PDB file of C-alpha atoms in Angstrom:
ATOM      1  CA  UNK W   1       0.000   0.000   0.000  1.00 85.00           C
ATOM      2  CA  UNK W   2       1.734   3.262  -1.049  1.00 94.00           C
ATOM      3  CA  UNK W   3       1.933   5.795   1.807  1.00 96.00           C
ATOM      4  CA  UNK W   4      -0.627   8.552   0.279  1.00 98.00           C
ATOM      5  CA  UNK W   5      -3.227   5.219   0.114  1.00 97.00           C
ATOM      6  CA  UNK W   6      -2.926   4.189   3.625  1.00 97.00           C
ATOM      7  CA  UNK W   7      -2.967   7.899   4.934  1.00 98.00           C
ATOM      8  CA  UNK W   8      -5.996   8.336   2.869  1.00 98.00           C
ATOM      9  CA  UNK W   9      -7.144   4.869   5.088  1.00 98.00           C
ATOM     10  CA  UNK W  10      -6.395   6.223   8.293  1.00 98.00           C
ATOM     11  CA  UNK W  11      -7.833   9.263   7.596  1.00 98.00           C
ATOM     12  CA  UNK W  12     -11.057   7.392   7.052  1.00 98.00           C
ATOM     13  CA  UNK W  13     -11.028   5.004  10.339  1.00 98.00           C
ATOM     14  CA  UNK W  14     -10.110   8.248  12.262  1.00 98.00           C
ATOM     15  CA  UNK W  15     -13.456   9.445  10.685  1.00 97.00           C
ATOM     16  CA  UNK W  16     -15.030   6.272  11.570  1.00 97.00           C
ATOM     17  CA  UNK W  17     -17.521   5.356  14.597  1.00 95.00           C
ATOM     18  CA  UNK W  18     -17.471   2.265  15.932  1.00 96.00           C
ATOM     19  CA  UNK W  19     -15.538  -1.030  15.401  1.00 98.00           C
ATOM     20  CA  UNK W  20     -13.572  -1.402  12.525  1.00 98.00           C
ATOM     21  CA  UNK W  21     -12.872  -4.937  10.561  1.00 98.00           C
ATOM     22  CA  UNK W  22     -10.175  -4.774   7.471  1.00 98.00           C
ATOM     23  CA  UNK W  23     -10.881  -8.264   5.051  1.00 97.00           C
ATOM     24  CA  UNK W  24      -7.119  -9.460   4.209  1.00 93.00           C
ATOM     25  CA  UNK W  25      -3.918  -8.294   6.343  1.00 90.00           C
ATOM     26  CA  UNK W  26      -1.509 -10.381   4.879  1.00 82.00           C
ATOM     27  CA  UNK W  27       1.660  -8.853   6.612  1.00 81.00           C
ATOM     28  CA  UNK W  28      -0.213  -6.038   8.640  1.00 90.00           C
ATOM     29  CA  UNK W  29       0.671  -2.682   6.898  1.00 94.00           C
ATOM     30  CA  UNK W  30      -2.708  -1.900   6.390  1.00 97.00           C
ATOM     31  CA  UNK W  31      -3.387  -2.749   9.867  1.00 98.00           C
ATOM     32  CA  UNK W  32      -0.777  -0.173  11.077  1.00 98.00           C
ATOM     33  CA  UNK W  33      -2.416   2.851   9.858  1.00 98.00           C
ATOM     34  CA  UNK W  34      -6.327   1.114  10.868  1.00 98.00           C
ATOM     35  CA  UNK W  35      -5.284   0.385  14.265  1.00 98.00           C
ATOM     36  CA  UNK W  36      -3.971   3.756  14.932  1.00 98.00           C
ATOM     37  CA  UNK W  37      -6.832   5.764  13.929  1.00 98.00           C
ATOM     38  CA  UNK W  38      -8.862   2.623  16.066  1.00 98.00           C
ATOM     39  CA  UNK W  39      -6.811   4.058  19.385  1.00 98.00           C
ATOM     40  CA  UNK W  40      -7.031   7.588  18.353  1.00 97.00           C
ATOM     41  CA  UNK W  41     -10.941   6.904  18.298  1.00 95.00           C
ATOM     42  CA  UNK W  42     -11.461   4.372  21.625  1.00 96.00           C
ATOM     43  CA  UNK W  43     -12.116   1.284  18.948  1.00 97.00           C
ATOM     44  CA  UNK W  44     -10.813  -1.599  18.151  1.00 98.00           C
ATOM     45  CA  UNK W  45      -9.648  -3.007  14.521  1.00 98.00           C
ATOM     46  CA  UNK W  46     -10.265  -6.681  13.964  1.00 98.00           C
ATOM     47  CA  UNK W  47      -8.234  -7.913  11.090  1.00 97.00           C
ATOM     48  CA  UNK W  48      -9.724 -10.938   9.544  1.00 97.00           C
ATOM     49  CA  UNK W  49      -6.963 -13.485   7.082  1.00 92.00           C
ATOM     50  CA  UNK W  50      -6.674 -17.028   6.842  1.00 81.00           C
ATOM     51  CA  UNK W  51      -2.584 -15.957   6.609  1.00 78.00           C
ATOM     52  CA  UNK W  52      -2.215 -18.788   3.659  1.00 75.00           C
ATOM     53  CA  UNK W  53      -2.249 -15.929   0.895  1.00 66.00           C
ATOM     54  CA  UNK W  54      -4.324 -14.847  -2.271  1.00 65.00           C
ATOM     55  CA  UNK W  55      -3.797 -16.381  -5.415  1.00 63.00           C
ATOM     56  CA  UNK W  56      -1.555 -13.105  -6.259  1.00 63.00           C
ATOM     57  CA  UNK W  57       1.310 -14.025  -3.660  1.00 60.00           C
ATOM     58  CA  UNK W  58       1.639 -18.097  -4.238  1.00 54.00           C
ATOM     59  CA  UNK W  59       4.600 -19.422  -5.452  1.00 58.00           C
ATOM     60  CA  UNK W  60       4.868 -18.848  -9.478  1.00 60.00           C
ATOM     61  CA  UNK W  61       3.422 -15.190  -9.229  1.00 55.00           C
ATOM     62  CA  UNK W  62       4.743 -11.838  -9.314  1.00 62.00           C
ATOM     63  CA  UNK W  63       3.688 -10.595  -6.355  1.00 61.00           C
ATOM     64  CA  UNK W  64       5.419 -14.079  -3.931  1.00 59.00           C
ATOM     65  CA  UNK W  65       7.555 -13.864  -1.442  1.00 68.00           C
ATOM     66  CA  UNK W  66       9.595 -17.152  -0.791  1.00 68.00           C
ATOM     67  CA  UNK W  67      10.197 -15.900   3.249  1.00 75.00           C
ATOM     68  CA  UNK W  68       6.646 -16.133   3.894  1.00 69.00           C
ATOM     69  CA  UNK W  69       6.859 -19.958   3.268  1.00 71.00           C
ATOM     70  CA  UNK W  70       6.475 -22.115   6.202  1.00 70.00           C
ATOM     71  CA  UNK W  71       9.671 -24.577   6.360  1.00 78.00           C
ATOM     72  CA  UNK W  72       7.498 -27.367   7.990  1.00 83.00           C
ATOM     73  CA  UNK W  73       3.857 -26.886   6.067  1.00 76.00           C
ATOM     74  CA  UNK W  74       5.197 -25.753   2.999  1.00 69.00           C
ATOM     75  CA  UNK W  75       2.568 -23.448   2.966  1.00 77.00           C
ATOM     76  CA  UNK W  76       2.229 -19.656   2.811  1.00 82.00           C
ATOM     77  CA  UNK W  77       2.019 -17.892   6.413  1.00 80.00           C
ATOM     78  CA  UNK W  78       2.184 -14.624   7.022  1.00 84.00           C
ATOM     79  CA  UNK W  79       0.706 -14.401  10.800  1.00 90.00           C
ATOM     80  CA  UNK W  80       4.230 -14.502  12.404  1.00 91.00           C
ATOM     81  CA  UNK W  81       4.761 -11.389  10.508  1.00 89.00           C
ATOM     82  CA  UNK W  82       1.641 -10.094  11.111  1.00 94.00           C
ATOM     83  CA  UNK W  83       2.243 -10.246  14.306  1.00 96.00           C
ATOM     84  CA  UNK W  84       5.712  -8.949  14.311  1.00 96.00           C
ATOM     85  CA  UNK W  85       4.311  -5.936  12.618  1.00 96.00           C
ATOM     86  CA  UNK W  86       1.654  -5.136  15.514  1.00 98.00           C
ATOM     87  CA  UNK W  87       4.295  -5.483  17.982  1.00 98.00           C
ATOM     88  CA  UNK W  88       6.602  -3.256  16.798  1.00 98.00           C
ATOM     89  CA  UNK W  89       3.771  -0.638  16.022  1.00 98.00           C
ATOM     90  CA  UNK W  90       2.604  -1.034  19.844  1.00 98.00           C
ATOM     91  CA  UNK W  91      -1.211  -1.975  18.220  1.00 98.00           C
ATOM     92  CA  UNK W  92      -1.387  -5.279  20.306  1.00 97.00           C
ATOM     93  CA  UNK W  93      -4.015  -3.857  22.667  1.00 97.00           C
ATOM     94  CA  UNK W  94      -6.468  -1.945  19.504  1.00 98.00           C
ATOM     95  CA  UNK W  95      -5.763  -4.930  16.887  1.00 98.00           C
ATOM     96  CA  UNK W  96      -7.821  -8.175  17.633  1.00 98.00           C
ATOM     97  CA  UNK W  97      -6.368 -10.734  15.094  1.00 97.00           C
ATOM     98  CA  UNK W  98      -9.296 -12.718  13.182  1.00 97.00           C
ATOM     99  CA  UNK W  99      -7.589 -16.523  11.845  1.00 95.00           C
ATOM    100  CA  UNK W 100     -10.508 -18.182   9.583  1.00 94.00           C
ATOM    101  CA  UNK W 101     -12.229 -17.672   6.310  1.00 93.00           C
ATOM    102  CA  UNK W 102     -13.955 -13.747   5.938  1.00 95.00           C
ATOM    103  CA  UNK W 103     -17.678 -15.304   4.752  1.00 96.00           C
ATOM    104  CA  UNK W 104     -17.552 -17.454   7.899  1.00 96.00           C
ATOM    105  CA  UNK W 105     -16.920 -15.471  10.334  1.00 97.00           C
ATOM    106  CA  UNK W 106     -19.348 -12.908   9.196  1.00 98.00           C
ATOM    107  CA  UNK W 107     -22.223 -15.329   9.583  1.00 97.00           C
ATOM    108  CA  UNK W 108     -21.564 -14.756  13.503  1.00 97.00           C
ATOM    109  CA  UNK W 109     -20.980 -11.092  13.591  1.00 97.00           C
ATOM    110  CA  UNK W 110     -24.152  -9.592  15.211  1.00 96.00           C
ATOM    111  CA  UNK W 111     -22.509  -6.072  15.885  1.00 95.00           C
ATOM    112  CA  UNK W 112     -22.453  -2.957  13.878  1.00 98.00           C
ATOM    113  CA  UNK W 113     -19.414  -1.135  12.467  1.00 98.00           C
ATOM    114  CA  UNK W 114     -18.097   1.735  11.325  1.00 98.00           C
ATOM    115  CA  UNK W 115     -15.891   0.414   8.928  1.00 98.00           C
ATOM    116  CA  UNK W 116     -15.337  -2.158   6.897  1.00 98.00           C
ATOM    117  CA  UNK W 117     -12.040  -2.724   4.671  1.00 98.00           C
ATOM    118  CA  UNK W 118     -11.764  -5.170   1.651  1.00 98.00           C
ATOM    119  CA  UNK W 119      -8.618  -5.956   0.546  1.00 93.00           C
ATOM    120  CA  UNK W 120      -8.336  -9.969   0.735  1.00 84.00           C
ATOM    121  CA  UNK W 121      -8.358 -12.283  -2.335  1.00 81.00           C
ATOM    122  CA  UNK W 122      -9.214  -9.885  -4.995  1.00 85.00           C
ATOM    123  CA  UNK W 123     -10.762 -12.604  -7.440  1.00 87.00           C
ATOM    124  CA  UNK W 124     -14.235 -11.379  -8.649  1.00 92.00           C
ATOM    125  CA  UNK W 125     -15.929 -14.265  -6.613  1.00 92.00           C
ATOM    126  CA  UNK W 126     -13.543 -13.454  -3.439  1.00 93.00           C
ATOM    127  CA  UNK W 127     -13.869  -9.965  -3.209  1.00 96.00           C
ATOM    128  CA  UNK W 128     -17.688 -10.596  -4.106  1.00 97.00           C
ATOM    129  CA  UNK W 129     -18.289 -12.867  -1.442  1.00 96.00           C
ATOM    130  CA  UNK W 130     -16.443 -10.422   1.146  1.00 97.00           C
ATOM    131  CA  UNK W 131     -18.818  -7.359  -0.156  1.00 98.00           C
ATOM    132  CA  UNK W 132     -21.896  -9.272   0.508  1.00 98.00           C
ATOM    133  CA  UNK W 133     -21.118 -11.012   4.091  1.00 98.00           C
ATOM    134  CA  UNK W 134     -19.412  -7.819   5.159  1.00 98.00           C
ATOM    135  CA  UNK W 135     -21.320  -4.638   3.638  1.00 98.00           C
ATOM    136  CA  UNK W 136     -24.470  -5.496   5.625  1.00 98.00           C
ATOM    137  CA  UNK W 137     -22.510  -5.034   8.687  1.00 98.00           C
ATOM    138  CA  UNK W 138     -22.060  -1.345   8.204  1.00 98.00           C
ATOM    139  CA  UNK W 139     -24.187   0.923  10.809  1.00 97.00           C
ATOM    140  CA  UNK W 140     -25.940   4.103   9.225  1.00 95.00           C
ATOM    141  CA  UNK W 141     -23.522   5.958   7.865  1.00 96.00           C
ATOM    142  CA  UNK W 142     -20.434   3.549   8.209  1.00 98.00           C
ATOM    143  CA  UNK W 143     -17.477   3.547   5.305  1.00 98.00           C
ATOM    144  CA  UNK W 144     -16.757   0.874   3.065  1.00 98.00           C
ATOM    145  CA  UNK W 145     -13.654   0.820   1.494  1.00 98.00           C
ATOM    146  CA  UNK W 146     -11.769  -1.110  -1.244  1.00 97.00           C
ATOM    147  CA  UNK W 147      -8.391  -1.646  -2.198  1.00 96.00           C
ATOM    148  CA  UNK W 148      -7.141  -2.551  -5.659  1.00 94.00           C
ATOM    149  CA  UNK W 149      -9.906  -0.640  -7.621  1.00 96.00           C
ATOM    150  CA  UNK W 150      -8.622  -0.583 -11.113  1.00 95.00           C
ATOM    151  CA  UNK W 151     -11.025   0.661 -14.031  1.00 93.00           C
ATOM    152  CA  UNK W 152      -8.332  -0.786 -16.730  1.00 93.00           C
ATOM    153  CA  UNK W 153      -8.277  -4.176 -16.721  1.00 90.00           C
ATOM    154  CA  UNK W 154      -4.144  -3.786 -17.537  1.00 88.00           C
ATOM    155  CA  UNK W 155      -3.526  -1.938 -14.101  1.00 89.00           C
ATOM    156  CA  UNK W 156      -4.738  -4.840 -12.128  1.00 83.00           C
ATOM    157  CA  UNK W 157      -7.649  -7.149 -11.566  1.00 79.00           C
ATOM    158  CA  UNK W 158     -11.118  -6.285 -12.259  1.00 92.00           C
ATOM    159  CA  UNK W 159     -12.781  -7.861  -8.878  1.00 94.00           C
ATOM    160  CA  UNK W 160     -12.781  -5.210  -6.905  1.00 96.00           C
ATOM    161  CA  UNK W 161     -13.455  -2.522  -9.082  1.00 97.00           C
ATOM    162  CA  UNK W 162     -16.903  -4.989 -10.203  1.00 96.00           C
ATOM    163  CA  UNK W 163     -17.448  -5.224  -5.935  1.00 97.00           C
ATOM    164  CA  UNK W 164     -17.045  -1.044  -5.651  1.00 98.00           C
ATOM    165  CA  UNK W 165     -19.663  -0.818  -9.060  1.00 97.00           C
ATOM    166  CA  UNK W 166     -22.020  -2.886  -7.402  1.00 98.00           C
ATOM    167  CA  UNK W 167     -21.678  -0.894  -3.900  1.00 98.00           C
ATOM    168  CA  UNK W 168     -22.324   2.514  -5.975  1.00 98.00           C
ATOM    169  CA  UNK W 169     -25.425   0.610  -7.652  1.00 98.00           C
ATOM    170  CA  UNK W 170     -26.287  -0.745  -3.730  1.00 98.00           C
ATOM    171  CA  UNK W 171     -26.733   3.088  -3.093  1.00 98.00           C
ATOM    172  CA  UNK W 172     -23.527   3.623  -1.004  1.00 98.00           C
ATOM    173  CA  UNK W 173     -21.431   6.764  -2.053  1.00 98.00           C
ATOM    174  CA  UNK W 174     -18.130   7.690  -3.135  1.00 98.00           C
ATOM    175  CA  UNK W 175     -16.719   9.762  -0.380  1.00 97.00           C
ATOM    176  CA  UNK W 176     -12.733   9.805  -1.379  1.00 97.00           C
ATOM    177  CA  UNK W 177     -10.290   8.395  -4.178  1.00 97.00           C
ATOM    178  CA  UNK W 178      -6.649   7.906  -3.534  1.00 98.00           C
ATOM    179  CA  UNK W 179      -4.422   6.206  -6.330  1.00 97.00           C
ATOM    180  CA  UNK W 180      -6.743   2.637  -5.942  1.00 96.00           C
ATOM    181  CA  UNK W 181      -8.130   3.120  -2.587  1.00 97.00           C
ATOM    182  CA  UNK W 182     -12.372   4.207  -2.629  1.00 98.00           C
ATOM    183  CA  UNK W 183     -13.775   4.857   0.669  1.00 98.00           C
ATOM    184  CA  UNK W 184     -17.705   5.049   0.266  1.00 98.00           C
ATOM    185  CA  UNK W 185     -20.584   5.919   2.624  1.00 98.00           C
ATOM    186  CA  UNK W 186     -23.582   4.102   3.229  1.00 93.00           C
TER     187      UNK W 186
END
């Protein structure tokens, strides 16, 4: 995430009321800027990843990154560095780590929230599936925000630019733009 993005991020969560959840962490940069707008405000950030990677980071594709291989599983794993990241930021105590499929969990989430950031698996059925568990879970007036949003299909991959067409079409609104961040309202 390039530094005007994720200042354009926390400059939403500070906006925010109420919980925050961020879809995909992967190493936790995102979750740096979240979590300290989430202190700043008295909230929490829970960051929800299954830590095994999108289809974007696997071995074989431009974006890997051979360190996040676990020696024993031989699978991707970025929690140790997730948490590595929150420690050295001091966001232990405002970021509540999430391990499990996004969809799942949000079956069980009964509360509402002030934001919600999608930037996991950004395949049009991933980032689809994300929007429609997650998106209900907004209170009045909560921001919705994507990461990725391309409008050429040769800057990146279409999925969520389709899941931030649909929210627009949902009714939501385009509050800010920054490079290929959107933050909407409901």
């Amino acid at each position: 995430m390039p530094p005007d993005e994720g200042l354009a991020l926390y400059e939403a969560a500070r906006s925010a009321r109420g919980p925050l959840v961020e879809i995909g962490t992967y190493c936790g940069k995102s979750a740096v800027y979240l979590g300290a707008a989430a202190r700043e405000n008295g909230a929490v950030l829970f960051t929800i990843d299954h830590h095994h990677g999108s289809e974007e980071i696997q071995p074989g594709w431009e974006h890997h990154d051979p360190e996040l291989i676990d020696p024993d599983t031989g699978r991707m794993n970025s929690f140790p560095f997730f948490q590595a990241t929150m420690a050295e930021a001091g966001l232990e105590d405002v970021v509540i780590a999430i391990v499990g499929d996004s969809p799942s969990i949000a079956k069980h989430w009964n509360s509402a929230l002030g934001l919600v950031f999608i930037d996991g698996a950004h395949s049009e059925a991933d980032v689809a599936a994300d929007y429609e568990a997650w998106a209900p879970k907004l209170a009045s007036e909560g921001l919705l925000v994507f990461h990725d949003v391309f409008e050429d299909p040769s800057d990146g991959g279409q999925g969520p630019f389709r899941a931030y067409q649909r929210a627009l079409a949902d009714g939501f609104a385009d509050e800010r733009t920054m490079g290929s961040l959107r933050v909407l309202r409901r």
